[in-house]
XYZ file of C-alpha atoms in Angstrom:
318
model
C -3.995 93.085 -3.517
C -7.695 91.918 -3.255
C -7.380 90.379 -6.607
C -4.229 88.000 -4.898
C -6.452 87.283 -1.790
C -9.493 85.542 -4.317
C -9.824 81.991 -3.320
C -10.325 79.310 -6.161
C -13.658 79.339 -6.456
C -14.389 83.015 -6.467
C -11.659 83.105 -9.443
C -13.650 80.211 -11.687
C -17.312 82.082 -11.006
C -18.205 84.050 -14.111
C -16.030 82.589 -16.562
C -17.397 80.468 -19.643
C -16.544 77.401 -20.547
C -14.185 77.668 -23.013
C -12.219 79.972 -20.632
C -12.453 76.643 -18.096
C -11.859 73.923 -19.971
C -9.398 72.807 -23.443
C -9.484 69.700 -25.071
C -5.938 68.166 -24.928
C -5.007 67.060 -28.505
C -4.554 63.479 -29.060
C -0.967 62.226 -29.587
C -0.576 58.229 -30.557
C 2.290 58.395 -29.267
C 1.338 59.494 -26.007
C -1.400 57.001 -25.739
C 0.927 53.547 -26.578
C 3.579 54.715 -24.022
C 0.681 55.322 -21.587
C -1.326 52.033 -22.364
C 1.707 49.420 -23.088
C 3.228 47.095 -20.926
C 6.855 45.419 -21.405
C 5.832 42.826 -19.322
C 6.525 38.940 -21.186
C 5.389 36.282 -19.339
C 7.898 33.804 -20.562
C 10.841 36.437 -19.385
C 9.535 37.133 -16.450
C 9.562 32.837 -15.898
C 13.197 32.771 -17.372
C 14.236 35.764 -14.953
C 12.547 33.979 -11.700
C 14.589 30.993 -12.955
C 17.968 32.362 -13.344
C 17.730 33.716 -9.639
C 18.046 30.628 -8.332
C 21.949 30.058 -9.131
C 21.930 26.292 -7.895
C 19.214 25.243 -10.254
C 20.612 26.743 -12.549
C 23.718 25.047 -12.185
C 22.019 21.149 -12.102
C 20.198 22.504 -15.126
C 23.563 22.751 -16.884
C 25.032 19.389 -15.312
C 21.862 17.409 -16.727
C 21.908 19.276 -20.120
C 25.933 18.450 -20.485
C 25.183 14.958 -18.723
C 22.567 14.166 -21.861
C 24.730 15.903 -24.178
C 28.134 13.864 -23.117
C 26.273 10.550 -23.940
C 26.207 11.508 -26.971
C 29.764 12.716 -26.751
C 30.950 9.524 -25.019
C 30.216 6.525 -27.738
C 32.303 9.037 -30.061
C 35.125 9.023 -27.963
C 35.223 5.500 -26.463
C 37.423 3.013 -27.482
C 34.832 0.584 -28.416
C 31.544 0.371 -30.522
C 27.996 -0.484 -28.166
C 26.748 -2.277 -31.903
C 29.775 -4.508 -31.912
C 31.108 -5.067 -28.373
C 32.150 -9.174 -28.270
C 32.902 -10.990 -25.495
C 36.480 -11.955 -24.037
C 36.089 -14.302 -21.580
C 39.897 -13.245 -20.264
C 39.664 -9.323 -19.965
C 36.584 -10.202 -17.566
C 35.535 -8.205 -14.324
C 39.095 -6.228 -15.329
C 38.795 -2.638 -12.945
C 39.111 0.632 -14.534
C 42.137 1.518 -16.287
C 43.563 3.157 -19.517
C 42.197 0.679 -21.463
C 38.947 -0.036 -20.242
C 37.856 3.670 -18.720
C 34.951 2.049 -16.898
C 36.081 -1.523 -16.570
C 34.510 -4.757 -18.087
C 31.349 -6.906 -17.108
C 31.248 -10.400 -16.386
C 31.419 -10.879 -20.632
C 34.605 -9.333 -20.807
C 32.516 -6.181 -22.343
C 33.570 -2.905 -22.384
C 31.426 -0.954 -19.525
C 32.052 2.988 -20.658
C 30.065 2.844 -24.092
C 27.471 0.191 -21.955
C 27.037 2.907 -19.580
C 26.855 5.832 -21.525
C 24.800 4.135 -24.169
C 22.236 2.601 -21.230
C 21.976 6.420 -20.047
C 20.881 8.112 -23.727
C 18.554 4.966 -24.074
C 16.751 6.085 -20.060
C 16.582 9.708 -21.393
C 15.386 9.379 -24.318
C 12.693 6.849 -23.485
C 11.769 9.363 -20.338
C 11.511 12.678 -22.332
C 9.035 10.656 -24.869
C 6.942 9.074 -21.775
C 6.648 12.888 -20.290
C 5.701 14.161 -23.324
C 3.301 11.752 -24.147
C 1.917 11.665 -20.646
C 2.013 16.025 -21.074
C -0.135 16.085 -24.701
C -3.127 13.643 -23.575
C -2.734 14.156 -20.165
C -3.496 18.042 -20.544
C -6.524 17.545 -23.486
C -8.031 14.908 -21.434
C -7.640 16.895 -17.958
C -9.176 20.403 -19.810
C -11.866 18.052 -21.262
C -12.395 16.521 -18.097
C -12.638 19.350 -16.312
C -14.993 21.695 -18.525
C -17.322 19.470 -20.038
C -19.594 18.207 -17.247
C -21.084 15.645 -19.130
C -17.863 13.990 -19.539
C -17.711 14.058 -15.755
C -18.841 10.679 -14.219
C -17.259 9.151 -17.240
C -13.559 9.998 -16.786
C -13.678 9.317 -12.862
C -15.065 6.529 -13.159
C -12.412 5.192 -15.849
C -9.493 7.025 -13.766
C -10.721 4.939 -10.630
C -10.626 1.782 -12.354
C -7.255 2.504 -13.839
C -5.614 4.225 -10.411
C -6.756 1.230 -8.218
C -4.460 -1.021 -9.856
C -0.576 -0.806 -9.231
C 1.746 0.248 -12.022
C 3.642 -2.992 -12.260
C 0.738 -5.332 -12.384
C -0.447 -3.449 -16.144
C 3.696 -3.088 -17.045
C 3.819 -7.093 -16.160
C 1.178 -8.330 -18.017
C 2.046 -6.363 -20.939
C 5.523 -7.724 -21.124
C 4.542 -10.708 -20.520
C 1.424 -10.977 -23.449
C 2.818 -8.162 -25.327
C 6.132 -8.020 -25.185
C 9.349 -5.911 -24.493
C 10.504 -3.409 -26.321
C 11.233 0.303 -25.755
C 8.572 1.356 -28.062
C 6.543 -1.247 -26.169
C 7.569 0.457 -22.656
C 6.811 3.739 -23.995
C 3.272 3.475 -25.166
C 2.206 1.441 -21.947
C 3.696 4.281 -19.790
C 2.195 6.839 -21.826
C -0.836 4.983 -21.336
C -0.928 4.575 -17.988
C 0.851 7.519 -16.793
C -1.490 10.253 -18.363
C -3.969 9.927 -15.359
C -1.787 12.039 -13.330
C -1.544 14.838 -15.261
C -5.230 14.704 -16.036
C -6.747 14.433 -12.877
C -4.391 17.455 -11.440
C -5.647 19.303 -14.967
C -8.767 18.751 -13.971
C -9.112 19.773 -10.286
C -7.495 23.603 -11.360
C -9.817 23.330 -14.052
C -13.088 23.006 -12.219
C -11.123 25.699 -9.970
C -11.235 28.272 -12.810
C -14.035 27.188 -15.055
C -16.751 29.780 -13.191
C -14.721 32.035 -12.679
C -16.438 35.748 -14.119
C -14.368 36.459 -16.859
C -15.430 33.077 -18.348
C -18.952 33.040 -17.415
C -18.435 36.599 -19.216
C -16.639 34.714 -22.121
C -19.474 32.180 -22.342
C -22.643 34.521 -22.600
C -20.170 37.190 -25.247
C -20.402 33.013 -27.406
C -16.712 32.923 -27.435
C -15.701 29.175 -28.584
C -14.742 26.620 -26.015
C -11.469 25.968 -27.250
C -10.256 29.968 -27.058
C -11.435 29.389 -23.958
C -9.985 26.468 -22.537
C -6.026 27.586 -24.532
C -6.528 31.048 -23.859
C -8.672 31.558 -20.514
C -7.810 28.549 -18.031
C -4.609 27.076 -19.566
C -1.802 29.616 -18.555
C -3.290 29.090 -15.034
C -2.160 25.338 -15.411
C 1.559 25.765 -16.839
C 3.360 25.781 -13.342
C 1.592 22.346 -12.513
C 1.971 20.687 -15.679
C 5.895 21.417 -15.748
C 6.538 20.638 -12.402
C 4.248 17.049 -13.457
C 6.505 17.089 -16.518
C 9.785 17.216 -13.833
C 8.431 14.626 -11.606
C 7.634 12.403 -15.098
C 11.164 11.816 -16.277
C 13.061 10.751 -12.816
C 9.904 8.858 -12.273
C 9.881 7.149 -15.658
C 13.822 6.301 -15.049
C 12.799 4.621 -11.803
C 9.893 1.911 -13.053
C 12.522 1.313 -16.081
C 14.962 0.766 -13.683
C 12.997 -1.186 -11.716
C 10.967 -3.334 -14.333
C 14.677 -4.305 -15.723
C 15.507 -5.101 -12.616
C 12.783 -7.740 -12.753
C 14.118 -8.834 -16.031
C 10.249 -7.257 -17.602
C 11.624 -4.279 -18.756
C 13.662 -3.305 -21.953
C 14.358 -6.085 -24.578
C 18.312 -7.430 -23.114
C 19.393 -6.379 -26.656
C 18.626 -2.725 -25.800
C 20.927 -1.425 -22.506
C 19.169 0.889 -20.224
C 20.573 1.717 -16.764
C 17.855 -0.493 -15.148
C 19.924 -3.744 -17.709
C 22.896 -2.672 -16.149
C 21.934 -2.493 -12.508
C 19.697 -6.058 -12.846
C 22.892 -7.400 -14.322
C 25.738 -5.928 -11.911
C 23.329 -7.582 -8.166
C 25.124 -10.657 -8.568
C 28.708 -9.291 -8.342
C 28.765 -5.963 -7.338
C 30.017 -6.655 -3.599
C 32.952 -7.618 -5.476
C 33.342 -5.408 -7.913
C 31.190 -2.252 -6.813
C 32.154 -0.461 -9.989
C 29.477 -2.369 -11.421
C 26.664 -0.687 -9.428
C 28.652 2.402 -9.166
C 28.838 4.431 -12.396
C 25.019 3.026 -13.704
C 23.199 4.028 -10.342
C 25.182 7.598 -9.673
C 24.176 8.851 -13.250
C 20.227 7.721 -12.505
C 20.439 9.636 -9.275
C 22.377 12.808 -10.989
C 19.907 12.492 -13.291
C 16.434 12.109 -10.660
C 17.969 14.411 -8.310
C 18.858 17.129 -10.747
C 15.751 17.128 -13.078
C 13.052 17.262 -9.606
C 15.037 20.303 -8.452
C 15.300 21.596 -11.683
C 11.246 21.325 -12.189
C 10.151 22.579 -9.121
C 12.567 25.704 -9.700
C 10.840 26.161 -13.099
C 7.129 25.169 -11.562
C 7.495 27.736 -9.139
C 9.005 30.595 -11.732
C 5.653 29.654 -14.041
C 3.711 30.464 -11.477
C 1.970 33.440 -12.363
C 1.794 34.366 -8.702
C 5.531 35.161 -8.304
C 5.822 37.148 -11.259
C 6.075 41.549 -10.539
C-alpha cells in the first residue's frame, strides 16, 4: 500500500542510469517516414489552380481556340495560300458556301480569320517567351549585382520614357515589316518591364539571412539566384507572361491598323481589323469575327494568368 503512494520523484531515487534510460534502436524506415514530406510545389500549384473552376473552363476555351485554328484551315473549303479574288462574290454574307462570308475582294473570310488568329497567337507566344527569358536573366543580375544597378537603371529610364509606338514606327519604316522583325522588335523593348519587376523582388530577397549564410559558405552566384531567389519570382513571372500575350496581340492589332504592323502578305487579326474599318457599318461581320477572337484571347488569358499566378505563389500553399 505504501509502495503505491510513492511520488514519481521517489520512484526514481536510487536507480542506476541503465534502469532509468534505454537507447531506442535505429529504424531507417521510421526515420524516413518522420523526415519525409510529401509536398510538391508544382503539384500544389495545379491543385490550387484546379479549384477555380471558372478559370479552368477559360483555359480550356483558349486551348480549344488555338487548336481549332489548325482544324479550321483543314476543314475549310478554300486554301488560305491560294485565295483568288472574285469581284462577283465580294461582300457575300455568311452562308453555306462562305461560312464567314467574303471580304471586299471576294475572298473567303473563314480561312483568313483562322489563319490570322494562328499567326497572332504564335507571335504573342514567341514574344512572351522571349521577354520572359531575357527579362528574368537581366532582372536577376540587375537586382543582385550592385555594380550593374546604376547602368541598367539608366538604360531602363532611357528606353522606357519613349512610347513604344514610336520605336515600332521607326523600326517599321527603317528596317521593314514582317513576322520576325516585329517579334524581335517587341522582345527588344518588352523585356524591360519583366526585368524591372524581377529586379525589385530580387532586392527584397537578396539580403535575407539564408542568402547571407549562403554567401558566407561560398555558394556560387548562379546557385543562389536559381535556388534561393528564383522560386519566389515564379508567380510574378507567370503574371507578366499572362499580361504579355494579350498586350502583344493588342499592340500588333494597333500597329497593323495603322499600317505599321505585319506585312500585308501575312494575315493577322490586326490587318483584318484594319481592312474592315471602311466597311464594317454596312458589313459588320468583317469586324465582328476578328474582334470577337481578339477579345476572347485577351480576356481568357488575362483571367487564367491571374489565377495561375495566385496558385503559384508559395504563400498560398498549405
